[in-house]
Protein backbone atom coordinates (compact mmCIF):
# COMPACT_ATOMS: atom_id res chain seq x y z
CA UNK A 1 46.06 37.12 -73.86
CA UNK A 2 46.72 33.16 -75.29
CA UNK A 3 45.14 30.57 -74.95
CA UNK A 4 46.94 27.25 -74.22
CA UNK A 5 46.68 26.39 -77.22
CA UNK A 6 48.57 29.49 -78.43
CA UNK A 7 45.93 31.21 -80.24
CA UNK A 8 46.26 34.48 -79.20
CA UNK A 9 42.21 36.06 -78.75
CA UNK A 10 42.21 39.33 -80.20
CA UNK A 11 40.36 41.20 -77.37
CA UNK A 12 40.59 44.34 -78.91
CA UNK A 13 38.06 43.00 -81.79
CA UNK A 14 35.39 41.13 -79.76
CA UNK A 15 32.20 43.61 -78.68
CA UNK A 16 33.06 43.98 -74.88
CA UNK A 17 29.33 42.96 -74.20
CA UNK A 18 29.74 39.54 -75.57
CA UNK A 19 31.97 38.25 -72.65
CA UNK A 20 31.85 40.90 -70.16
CA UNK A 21 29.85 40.81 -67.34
CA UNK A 22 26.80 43.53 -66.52
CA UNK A 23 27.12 46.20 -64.10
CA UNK A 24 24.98 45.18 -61.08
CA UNK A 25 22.05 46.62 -60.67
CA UNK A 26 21.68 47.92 -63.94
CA UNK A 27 18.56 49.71 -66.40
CA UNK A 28 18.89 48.74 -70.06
CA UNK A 29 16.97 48.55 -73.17
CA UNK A 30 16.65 46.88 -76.15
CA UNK A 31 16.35 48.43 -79.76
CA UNK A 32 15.16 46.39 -82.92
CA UNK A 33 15.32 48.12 -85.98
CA UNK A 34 14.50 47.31 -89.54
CA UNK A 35 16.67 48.28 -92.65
CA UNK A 36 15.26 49.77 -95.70
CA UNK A 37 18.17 51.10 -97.51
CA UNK A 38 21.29 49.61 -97.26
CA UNK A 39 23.30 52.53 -97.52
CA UNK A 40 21.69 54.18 -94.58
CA UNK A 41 22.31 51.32 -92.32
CA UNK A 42 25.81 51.39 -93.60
CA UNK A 43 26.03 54.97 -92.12
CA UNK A 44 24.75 53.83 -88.54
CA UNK A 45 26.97 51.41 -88.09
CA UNK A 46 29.72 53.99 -88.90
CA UNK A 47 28.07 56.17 -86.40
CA UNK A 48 27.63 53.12 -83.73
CA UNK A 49 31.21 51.91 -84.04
CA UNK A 50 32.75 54.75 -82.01
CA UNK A 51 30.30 54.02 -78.85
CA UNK A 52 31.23 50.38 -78.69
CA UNK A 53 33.47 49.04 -76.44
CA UNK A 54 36.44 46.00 -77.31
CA UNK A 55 37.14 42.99 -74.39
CA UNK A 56 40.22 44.96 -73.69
CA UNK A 57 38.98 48.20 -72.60
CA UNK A 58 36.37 45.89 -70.22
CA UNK A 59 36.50 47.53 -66.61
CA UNK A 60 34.31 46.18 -64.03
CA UNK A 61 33.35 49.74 -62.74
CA UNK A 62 32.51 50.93 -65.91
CA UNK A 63 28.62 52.45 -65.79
CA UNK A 64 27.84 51.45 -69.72
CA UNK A 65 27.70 49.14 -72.25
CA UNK A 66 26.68 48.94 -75.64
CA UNK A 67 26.14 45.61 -78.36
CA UNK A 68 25.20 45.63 -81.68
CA UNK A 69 24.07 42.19 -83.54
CA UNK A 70 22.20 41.43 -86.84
CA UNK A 71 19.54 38.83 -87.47
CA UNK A 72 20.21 36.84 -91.43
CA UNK A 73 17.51 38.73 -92.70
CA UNK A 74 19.23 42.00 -91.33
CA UNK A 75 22.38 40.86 -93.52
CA UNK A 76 20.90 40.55 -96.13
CA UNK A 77 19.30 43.48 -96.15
CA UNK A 78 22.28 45.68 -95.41
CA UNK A 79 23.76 43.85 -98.55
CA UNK A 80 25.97 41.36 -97.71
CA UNK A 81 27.18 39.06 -100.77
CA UNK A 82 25.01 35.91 -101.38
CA UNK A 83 28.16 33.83 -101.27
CA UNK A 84 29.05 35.15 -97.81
CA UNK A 85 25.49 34.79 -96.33
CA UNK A 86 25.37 31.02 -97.96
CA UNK A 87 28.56 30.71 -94.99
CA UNK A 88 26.33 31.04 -92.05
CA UNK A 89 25.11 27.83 -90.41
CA UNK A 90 21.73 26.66 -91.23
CA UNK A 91 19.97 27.27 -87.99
CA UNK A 92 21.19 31.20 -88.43
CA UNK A 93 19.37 31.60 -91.66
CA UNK A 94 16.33 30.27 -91.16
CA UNK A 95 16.00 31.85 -87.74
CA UNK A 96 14.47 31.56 -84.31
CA UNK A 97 10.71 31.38 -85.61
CA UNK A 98 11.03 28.77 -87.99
CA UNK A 99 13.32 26.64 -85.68
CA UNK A 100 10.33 26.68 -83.43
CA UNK A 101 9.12 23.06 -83.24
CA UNK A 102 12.88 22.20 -82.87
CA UNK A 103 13.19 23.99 -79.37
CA UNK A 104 10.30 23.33 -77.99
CA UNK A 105 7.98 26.62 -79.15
CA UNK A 106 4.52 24.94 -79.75
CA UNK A 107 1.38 26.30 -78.58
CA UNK A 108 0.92 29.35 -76.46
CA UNK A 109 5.01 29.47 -77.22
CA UNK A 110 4.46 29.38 -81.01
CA UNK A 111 5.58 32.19 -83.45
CA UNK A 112 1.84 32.90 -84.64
CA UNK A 113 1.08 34.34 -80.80
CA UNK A 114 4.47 36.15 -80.32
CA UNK A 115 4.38 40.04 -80.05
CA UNK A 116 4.61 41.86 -83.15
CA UNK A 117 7.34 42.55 -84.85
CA UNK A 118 9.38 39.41 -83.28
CA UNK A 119 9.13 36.56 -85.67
CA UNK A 120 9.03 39.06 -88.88
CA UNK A 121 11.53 39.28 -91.39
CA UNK A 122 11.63 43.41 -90.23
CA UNK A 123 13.72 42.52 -87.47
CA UNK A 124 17.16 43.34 -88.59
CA UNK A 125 19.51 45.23 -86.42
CA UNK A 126 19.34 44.75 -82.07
CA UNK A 127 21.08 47.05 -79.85
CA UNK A 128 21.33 46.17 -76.39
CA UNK A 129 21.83 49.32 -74.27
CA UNK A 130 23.28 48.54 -70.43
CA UNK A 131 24.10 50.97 -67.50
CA UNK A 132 24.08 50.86 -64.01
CA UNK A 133 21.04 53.37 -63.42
CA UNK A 134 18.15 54.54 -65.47
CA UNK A 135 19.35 58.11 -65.86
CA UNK A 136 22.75 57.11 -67.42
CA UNK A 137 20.75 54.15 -69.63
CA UNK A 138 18.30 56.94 -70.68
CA UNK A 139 21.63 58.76 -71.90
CA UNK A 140 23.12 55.77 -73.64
CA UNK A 141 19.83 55.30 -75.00
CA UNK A 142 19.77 58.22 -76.61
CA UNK A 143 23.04 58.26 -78.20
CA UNK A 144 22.63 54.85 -80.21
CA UNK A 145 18.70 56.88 -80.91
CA UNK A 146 20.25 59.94 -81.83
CA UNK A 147 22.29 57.84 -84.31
CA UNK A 148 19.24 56.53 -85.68
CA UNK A 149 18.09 60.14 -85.70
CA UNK A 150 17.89 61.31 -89.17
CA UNK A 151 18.89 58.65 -91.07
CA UNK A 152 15.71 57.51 -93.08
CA UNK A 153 16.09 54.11 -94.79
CA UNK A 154 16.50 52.43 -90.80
CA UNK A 155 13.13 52.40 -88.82
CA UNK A 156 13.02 51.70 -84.95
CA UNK A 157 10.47 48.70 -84.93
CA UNK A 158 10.89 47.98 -81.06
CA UNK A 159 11.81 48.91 -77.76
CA UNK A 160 12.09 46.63 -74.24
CA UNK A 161 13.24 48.34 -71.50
CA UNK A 162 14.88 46.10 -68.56
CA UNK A 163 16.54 45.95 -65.15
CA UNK A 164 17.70 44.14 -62.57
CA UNK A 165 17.11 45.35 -58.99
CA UNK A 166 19.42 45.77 -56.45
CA UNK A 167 19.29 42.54 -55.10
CA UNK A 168 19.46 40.80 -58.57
CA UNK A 169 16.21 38.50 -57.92
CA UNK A 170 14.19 38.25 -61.54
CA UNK A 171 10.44 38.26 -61.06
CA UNK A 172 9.86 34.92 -59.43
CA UNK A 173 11.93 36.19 -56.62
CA UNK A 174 14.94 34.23 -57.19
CA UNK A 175 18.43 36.04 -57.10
CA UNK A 176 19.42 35.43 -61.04
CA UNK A 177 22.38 35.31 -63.53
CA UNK A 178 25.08 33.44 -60.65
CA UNK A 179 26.40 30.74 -63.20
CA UNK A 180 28.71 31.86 -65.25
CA UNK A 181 32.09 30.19 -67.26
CA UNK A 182 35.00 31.09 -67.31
CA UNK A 183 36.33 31.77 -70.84
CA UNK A 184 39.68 30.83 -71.31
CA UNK A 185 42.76 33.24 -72.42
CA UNK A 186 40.31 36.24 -71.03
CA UNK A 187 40.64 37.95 -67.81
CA UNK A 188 37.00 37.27 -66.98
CA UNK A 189 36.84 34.94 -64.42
CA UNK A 190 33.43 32.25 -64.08
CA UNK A 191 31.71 31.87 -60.79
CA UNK A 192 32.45 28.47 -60.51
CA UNK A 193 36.33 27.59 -59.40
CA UNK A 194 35.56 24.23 -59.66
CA UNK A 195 34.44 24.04 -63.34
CA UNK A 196 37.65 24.39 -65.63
CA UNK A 197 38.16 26.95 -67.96
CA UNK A 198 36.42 26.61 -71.11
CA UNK A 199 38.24 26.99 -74.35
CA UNK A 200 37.81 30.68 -76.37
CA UNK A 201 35.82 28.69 -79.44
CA UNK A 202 32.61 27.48 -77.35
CA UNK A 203 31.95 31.33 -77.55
CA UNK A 204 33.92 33.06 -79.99
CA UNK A 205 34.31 32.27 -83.62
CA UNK A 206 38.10 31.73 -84.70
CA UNK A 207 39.28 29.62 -82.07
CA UNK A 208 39.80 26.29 -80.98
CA UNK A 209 36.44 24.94 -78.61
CA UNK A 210 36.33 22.26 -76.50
CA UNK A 211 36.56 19.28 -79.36
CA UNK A 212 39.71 20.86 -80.45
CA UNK A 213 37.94 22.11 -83.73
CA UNK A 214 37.73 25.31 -84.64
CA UNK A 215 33.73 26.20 -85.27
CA UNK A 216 32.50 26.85 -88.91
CA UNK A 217 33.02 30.63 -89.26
CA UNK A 218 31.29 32.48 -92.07
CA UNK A 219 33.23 33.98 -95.09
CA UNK A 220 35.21 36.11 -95.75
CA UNK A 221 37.02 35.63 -92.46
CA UNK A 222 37.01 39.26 -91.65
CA UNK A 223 33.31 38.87 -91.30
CA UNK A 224 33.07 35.95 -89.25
CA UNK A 225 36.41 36.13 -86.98
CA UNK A 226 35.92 37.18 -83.29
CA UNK A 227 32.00 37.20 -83.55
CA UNK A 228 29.57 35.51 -82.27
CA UNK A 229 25.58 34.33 -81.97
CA UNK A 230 22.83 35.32 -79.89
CA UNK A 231 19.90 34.36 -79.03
CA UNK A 232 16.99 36.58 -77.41
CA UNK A 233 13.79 35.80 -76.17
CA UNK A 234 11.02 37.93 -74.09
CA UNK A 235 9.85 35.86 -71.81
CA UNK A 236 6.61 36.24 -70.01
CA UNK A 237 6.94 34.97 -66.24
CA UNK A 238 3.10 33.84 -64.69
CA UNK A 239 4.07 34.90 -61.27
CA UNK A 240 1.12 35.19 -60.09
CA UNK A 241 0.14 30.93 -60.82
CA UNK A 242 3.37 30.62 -60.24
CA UNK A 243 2.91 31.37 -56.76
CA UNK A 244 -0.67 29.99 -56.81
CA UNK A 245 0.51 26.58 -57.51
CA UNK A 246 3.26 26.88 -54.82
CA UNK A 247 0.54 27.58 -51.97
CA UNK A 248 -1.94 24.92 -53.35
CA UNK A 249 0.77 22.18 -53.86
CA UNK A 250 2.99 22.65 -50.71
CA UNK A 251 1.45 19.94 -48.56
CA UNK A 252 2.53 19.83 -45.14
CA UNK A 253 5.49 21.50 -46.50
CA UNK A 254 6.49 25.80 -46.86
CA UNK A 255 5.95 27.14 -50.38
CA UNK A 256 9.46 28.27 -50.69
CA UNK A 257 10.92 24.75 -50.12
CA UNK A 258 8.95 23.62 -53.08
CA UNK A 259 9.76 26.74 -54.93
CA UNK A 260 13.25 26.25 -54.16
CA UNK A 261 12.98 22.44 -55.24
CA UNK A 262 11.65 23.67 -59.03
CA UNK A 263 14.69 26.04 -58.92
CA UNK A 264 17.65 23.91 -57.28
CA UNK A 265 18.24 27.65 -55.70
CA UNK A 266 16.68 29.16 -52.39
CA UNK A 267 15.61 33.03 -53.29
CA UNK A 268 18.73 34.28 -51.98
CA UNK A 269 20.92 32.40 -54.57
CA UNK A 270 21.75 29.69 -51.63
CA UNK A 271 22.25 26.78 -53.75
CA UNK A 272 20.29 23.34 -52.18
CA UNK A 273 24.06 21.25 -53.05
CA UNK A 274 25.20 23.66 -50.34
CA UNK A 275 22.18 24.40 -48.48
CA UNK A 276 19.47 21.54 -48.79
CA UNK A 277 17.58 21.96 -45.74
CA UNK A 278 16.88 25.83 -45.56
CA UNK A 279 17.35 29.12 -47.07
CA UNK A 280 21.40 30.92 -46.35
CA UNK A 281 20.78 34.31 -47.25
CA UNK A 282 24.89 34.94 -45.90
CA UNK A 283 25.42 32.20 -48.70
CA UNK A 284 23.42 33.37 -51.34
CA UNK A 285 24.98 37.01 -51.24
CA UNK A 286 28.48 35.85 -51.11
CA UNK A 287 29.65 35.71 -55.03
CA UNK A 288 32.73 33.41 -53.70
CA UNK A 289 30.89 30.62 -52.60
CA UNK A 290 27.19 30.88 -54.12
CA UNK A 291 28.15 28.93 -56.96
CA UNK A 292 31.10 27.00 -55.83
CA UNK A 293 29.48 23.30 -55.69
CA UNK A 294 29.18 20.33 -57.91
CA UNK A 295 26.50 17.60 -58.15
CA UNK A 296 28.73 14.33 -57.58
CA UNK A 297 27.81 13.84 -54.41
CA UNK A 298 24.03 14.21 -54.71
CA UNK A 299 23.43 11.28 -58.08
CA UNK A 300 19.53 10.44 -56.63
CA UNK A 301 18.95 14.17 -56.41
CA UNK A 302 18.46 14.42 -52.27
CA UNK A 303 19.66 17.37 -52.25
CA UNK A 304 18.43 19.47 -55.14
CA UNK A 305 16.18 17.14 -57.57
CA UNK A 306 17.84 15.86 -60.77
CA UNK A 307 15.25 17.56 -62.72
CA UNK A 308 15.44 21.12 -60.99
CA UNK A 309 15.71 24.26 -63.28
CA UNK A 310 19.02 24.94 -62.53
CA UNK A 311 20.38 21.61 -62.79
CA UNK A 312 18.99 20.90 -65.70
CA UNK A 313 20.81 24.00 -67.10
CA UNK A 314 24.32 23.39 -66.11
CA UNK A 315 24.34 19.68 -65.03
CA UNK A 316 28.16 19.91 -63.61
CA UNK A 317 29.70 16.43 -63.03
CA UNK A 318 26.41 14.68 -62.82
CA UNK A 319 25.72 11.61 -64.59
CA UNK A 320 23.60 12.27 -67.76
CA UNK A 321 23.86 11.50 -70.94
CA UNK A 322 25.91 13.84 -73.33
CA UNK A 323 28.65 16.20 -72.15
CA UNK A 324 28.05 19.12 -70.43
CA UNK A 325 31.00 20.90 -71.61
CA UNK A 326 29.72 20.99 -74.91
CA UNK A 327 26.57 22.87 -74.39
CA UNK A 328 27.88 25.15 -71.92
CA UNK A 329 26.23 28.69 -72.70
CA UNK A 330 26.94 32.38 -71.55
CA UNK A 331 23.15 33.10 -70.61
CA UNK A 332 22.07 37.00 -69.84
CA UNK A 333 18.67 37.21 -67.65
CA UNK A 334 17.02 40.59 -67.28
CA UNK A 335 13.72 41.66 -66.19
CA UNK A 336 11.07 43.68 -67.79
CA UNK A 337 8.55 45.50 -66.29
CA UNK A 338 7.06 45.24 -62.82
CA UNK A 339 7.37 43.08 -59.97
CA UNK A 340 4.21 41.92 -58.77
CA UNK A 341 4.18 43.00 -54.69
CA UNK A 342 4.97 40.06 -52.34
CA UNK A 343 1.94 37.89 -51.70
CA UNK A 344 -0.24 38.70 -54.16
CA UNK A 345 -1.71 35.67 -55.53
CA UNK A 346 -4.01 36.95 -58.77
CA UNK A 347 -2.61 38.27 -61.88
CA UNK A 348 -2.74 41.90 -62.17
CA UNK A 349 -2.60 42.20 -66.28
CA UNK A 350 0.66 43.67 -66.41
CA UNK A 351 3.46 42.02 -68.84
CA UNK A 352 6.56 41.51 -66.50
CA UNK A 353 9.08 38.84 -67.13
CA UNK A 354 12.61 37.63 -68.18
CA UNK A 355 14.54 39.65 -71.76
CA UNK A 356 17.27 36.01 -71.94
CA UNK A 357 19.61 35.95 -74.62
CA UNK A 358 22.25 33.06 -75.08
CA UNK A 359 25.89 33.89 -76.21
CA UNK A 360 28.06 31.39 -78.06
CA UNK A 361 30.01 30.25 -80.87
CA UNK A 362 27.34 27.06 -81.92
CA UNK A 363 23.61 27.58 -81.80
CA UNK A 364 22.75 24.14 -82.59
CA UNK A 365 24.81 22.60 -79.92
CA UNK A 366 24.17 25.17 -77.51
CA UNK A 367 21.26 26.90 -77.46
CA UNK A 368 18.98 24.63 -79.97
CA UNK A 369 20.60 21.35 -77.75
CA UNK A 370 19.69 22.36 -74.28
CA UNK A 371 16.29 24.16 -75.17
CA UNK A 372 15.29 20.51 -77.10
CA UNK A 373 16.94 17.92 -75.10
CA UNK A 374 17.61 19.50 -71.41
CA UNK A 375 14.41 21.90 -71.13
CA UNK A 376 12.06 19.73 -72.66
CA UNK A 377 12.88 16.06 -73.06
CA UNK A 378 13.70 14.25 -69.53
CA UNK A 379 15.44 11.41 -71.31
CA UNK A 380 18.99 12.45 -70.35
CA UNK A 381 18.01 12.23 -66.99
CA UNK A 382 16.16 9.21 -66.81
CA UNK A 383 12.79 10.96 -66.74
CA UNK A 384 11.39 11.25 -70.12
CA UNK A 385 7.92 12.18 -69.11
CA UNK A 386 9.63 15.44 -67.21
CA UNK A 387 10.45 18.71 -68.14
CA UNK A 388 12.40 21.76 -66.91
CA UNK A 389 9.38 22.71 -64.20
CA UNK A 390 10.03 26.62 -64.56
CA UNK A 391 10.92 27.35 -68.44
CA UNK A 392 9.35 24.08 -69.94
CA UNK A 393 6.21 23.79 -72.02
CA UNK A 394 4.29 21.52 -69.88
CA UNK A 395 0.83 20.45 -71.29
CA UNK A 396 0.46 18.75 -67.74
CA UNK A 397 3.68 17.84 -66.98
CA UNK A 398 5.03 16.06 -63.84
CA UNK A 399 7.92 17.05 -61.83
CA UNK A 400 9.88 14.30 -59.28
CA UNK A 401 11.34 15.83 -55.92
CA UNK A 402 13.39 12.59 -54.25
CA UNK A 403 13.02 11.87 -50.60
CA UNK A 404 13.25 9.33 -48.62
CA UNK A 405 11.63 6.82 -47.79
CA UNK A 406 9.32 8.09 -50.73
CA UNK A 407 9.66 10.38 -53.33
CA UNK A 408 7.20 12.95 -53.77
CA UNK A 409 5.74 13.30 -57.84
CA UNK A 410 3.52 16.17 -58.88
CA UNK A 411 1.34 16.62 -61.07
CA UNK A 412 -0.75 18.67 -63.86
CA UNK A 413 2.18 21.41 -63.98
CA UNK A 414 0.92 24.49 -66.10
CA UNK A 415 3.23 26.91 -68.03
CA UNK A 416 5.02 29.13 -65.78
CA UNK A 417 6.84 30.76 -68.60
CA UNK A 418 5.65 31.84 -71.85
CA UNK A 419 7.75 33.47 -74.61
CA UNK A 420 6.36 36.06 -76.70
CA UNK A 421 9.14 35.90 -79.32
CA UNK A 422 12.96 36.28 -79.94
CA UNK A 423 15.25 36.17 -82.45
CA UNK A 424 18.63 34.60 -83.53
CA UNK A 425 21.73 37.51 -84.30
CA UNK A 426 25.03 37.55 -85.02
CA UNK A 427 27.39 39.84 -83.04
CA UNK A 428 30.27 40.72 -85.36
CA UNK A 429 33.56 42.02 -84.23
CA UNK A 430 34.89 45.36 -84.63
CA UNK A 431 36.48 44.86 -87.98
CA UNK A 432 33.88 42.65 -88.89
CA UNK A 433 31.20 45.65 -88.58
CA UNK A 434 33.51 48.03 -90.24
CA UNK A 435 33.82 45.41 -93.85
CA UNK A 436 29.82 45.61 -93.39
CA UNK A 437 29.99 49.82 -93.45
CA UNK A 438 31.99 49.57 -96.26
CA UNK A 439 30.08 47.16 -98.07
CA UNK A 440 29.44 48.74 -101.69
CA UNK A 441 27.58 46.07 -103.23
């Protein structure tokens, strides 16, 4: 495939799990390992390379997938030349932890309370393992483990083990993961046919993005071309407060209005710019229309509130300041562990929650942007005492729901959503990870 601007996108390098999208419902897990010898690690990627998957093979029945990314510290340690690893933007080689205060992850969010070993140095190598039920996940699972096998010098650090249910709600009840972009000169069509195409570069290194630049691309090319950067956090969800706060807040109102009011979505993925008024479960399931809707119409935020989670996300043609093109991210959301049973309104003790990870070409103007200015600074939206009411750190934050004749403020807003620790990677294409098993430095 081309783009318009001619640049033919070599699908057959790009890891298939960078742009395609998961099987629905799916099991999954995720694998951190740390690298001790870089000769060993050498040998598992040789051994990993056959089980991945390129863009062009992507079929939307296929049961599996597979992606393999590496945090700065994980280059390093598999020996990659200092003059190559000086290549990689700033934000990459300091890493998640110490970008911390810059997106937002203070207190109960900061790197000194996240789960051991996220936030090390050991984390150097993350496989994501996808499939559309547990047993052929547990399979898949045990190939890339099997790899790992034998090989001493490469240590399995951590596991997370993830799903999304049937009817795709995450663990706030909320049907999940409906927004996504369309990448241009790809096959894979967005969810959205009102939102253009965006151009191959916002999420793939070697191509032109949406300023008509190409994005800095670490050296040698053959390392940086058709890869890309993630970000992945564990997220802890409060559902229990969560739903707490609902009942004790709701007024004269039902708690799943206001829920849907913090989420600019009713459960069933019924978006309020379609449906303000009540939940449209017919809506919500149909992939056509669930996510075929713009803001323009709705500036005072009637209709789903300016500040609402998922407007504050992907702001559309709304009003705001900045462009929304340009931090326009391909965002994964998958739960771990249980769902707490309908009703129940006292936390049970269990860890349960969201595994996100961000794909894209610029992690400063992507990921770093939206986390800093969207999720936890209301200035673009003319509330700078606001922030996202779901994700955001709130330290008794407000959130504004406009009605008429009088708005509606409230008040003393705990955290919903803690994170107990990510990391930043770098997904490199086919080629790419066979120059790093042939490394002989």
């Amino acid at each position: 495939m081309t783009t318009e601007t001619g640049a033919a996108l070599e699908l057959g390098d790009i890891q298939a799990a960078t742009l395609m999208p998961r099987p629905n419902p799916y099991a999954g897990a995720y694998l951190a390992l740390r690298i001790d010898d870089r000769h060993v690690a050498r040998e598992l990627l040789r051994r990993l390379i056959p089980l991945l998957e390129p863009v062009s093979s992507f079929d939307p029945g296929r049961p599996v997938s597979l992606g393999v990314g590496l945090s700065f510290a994980g280059l390093e340690a598999i020996g990659v030349p200092a003059e190559s690893l000086t290549t990689f933007p700033s934000e990459f080689q300091l890493g998640m932890a110490a970008r911390a205060a810059e997106i937002g992850d203070v207190g109960e969010n900061a790197p000194e309370h996240w789960e051991a070993p996220l936030g090390s140095k050991d984390v150097h190598l993350v496989v994501a393992a996808l499939a559309r039920d547990t047993a052929l996940m547990e399979a898949l699972v045990v190939l890339a483990q099997d790899a790992v096998r034998d090989l001493r010098g490469v240590s399995p650090i951590w596991q997370l083990d993830v799903h999304v249910p049937p009817d795709g709600r995450e663990q706030f009840g909320f049907k999940d993961s409906i927004s996504e972009p369309t990448v241009e000169g790809t096959n894979i069509l967005g969810s959205n046919p009102h939102e253009a195409p965006l151009k191959a570069g916002e999420f793939v290194l070697g191509y032109e993005d949406e300023n008509g630049d190409l994005p800095p691309m670490p050296q040698p090319e053959v390392l940086g071309r058709n890869g890309t950067y993630v970000a992945f956090r564990k997220l802890h969800q409060r559902v229990a407060a969560f739903r707490r706060y609902l009942r004790d807040n709701a007024a004269d109102t039902e708690a799943t209005w206001l829920a849907a009011k913090f989420v600019g979505r009713w459960p069933s993925g019924a978006p309020l710019a379609l449906s303000p008024d009540k939940d449209n479960p017919e809506l919500g399931g149909d992939p056509t229309r669930n996510n075929a809707f713009l803001y323009g119409d709705d500036p005072r935020g009637l209709k789903c509130p300016v500040g609402a989670h998922a407007r504050r996300m992907n702001a559309r043609d709304s009003v705001i300041t900045g462009q929304v093109r340009l931090h326009r991210m391909i965002r994964r959301g998958t739960n771990y562990g249980p769902s707490l049973p309908p009703g129940v309104l006292e936390d049970d003790g269990a860890e349960r929650g969201l595994m996100f990870a961000f794909v894209g070409a610029h992690l400063a103007r992507q990921f770093e942007f939206v986390q800093k200015q969207w999720v936890h600074d209301g200035k673009f939206i003319g509330a700078p005492a606001e922030r996202d009411p779901l994700i955001g750190v709130q330290d008794g934050g407000e959130f504004t729901i406009p009605q008429r004749p009088i708005r509606r403020r409230l008040r003393g807003l705990p955290d919903f959503v803690v994170n107990r620790g990510g990391e930043y990677c770098f997904m490199p294409g086919l080629r790419a990870l066979r120059w790093l098993a042939d490394l002989d430095t």
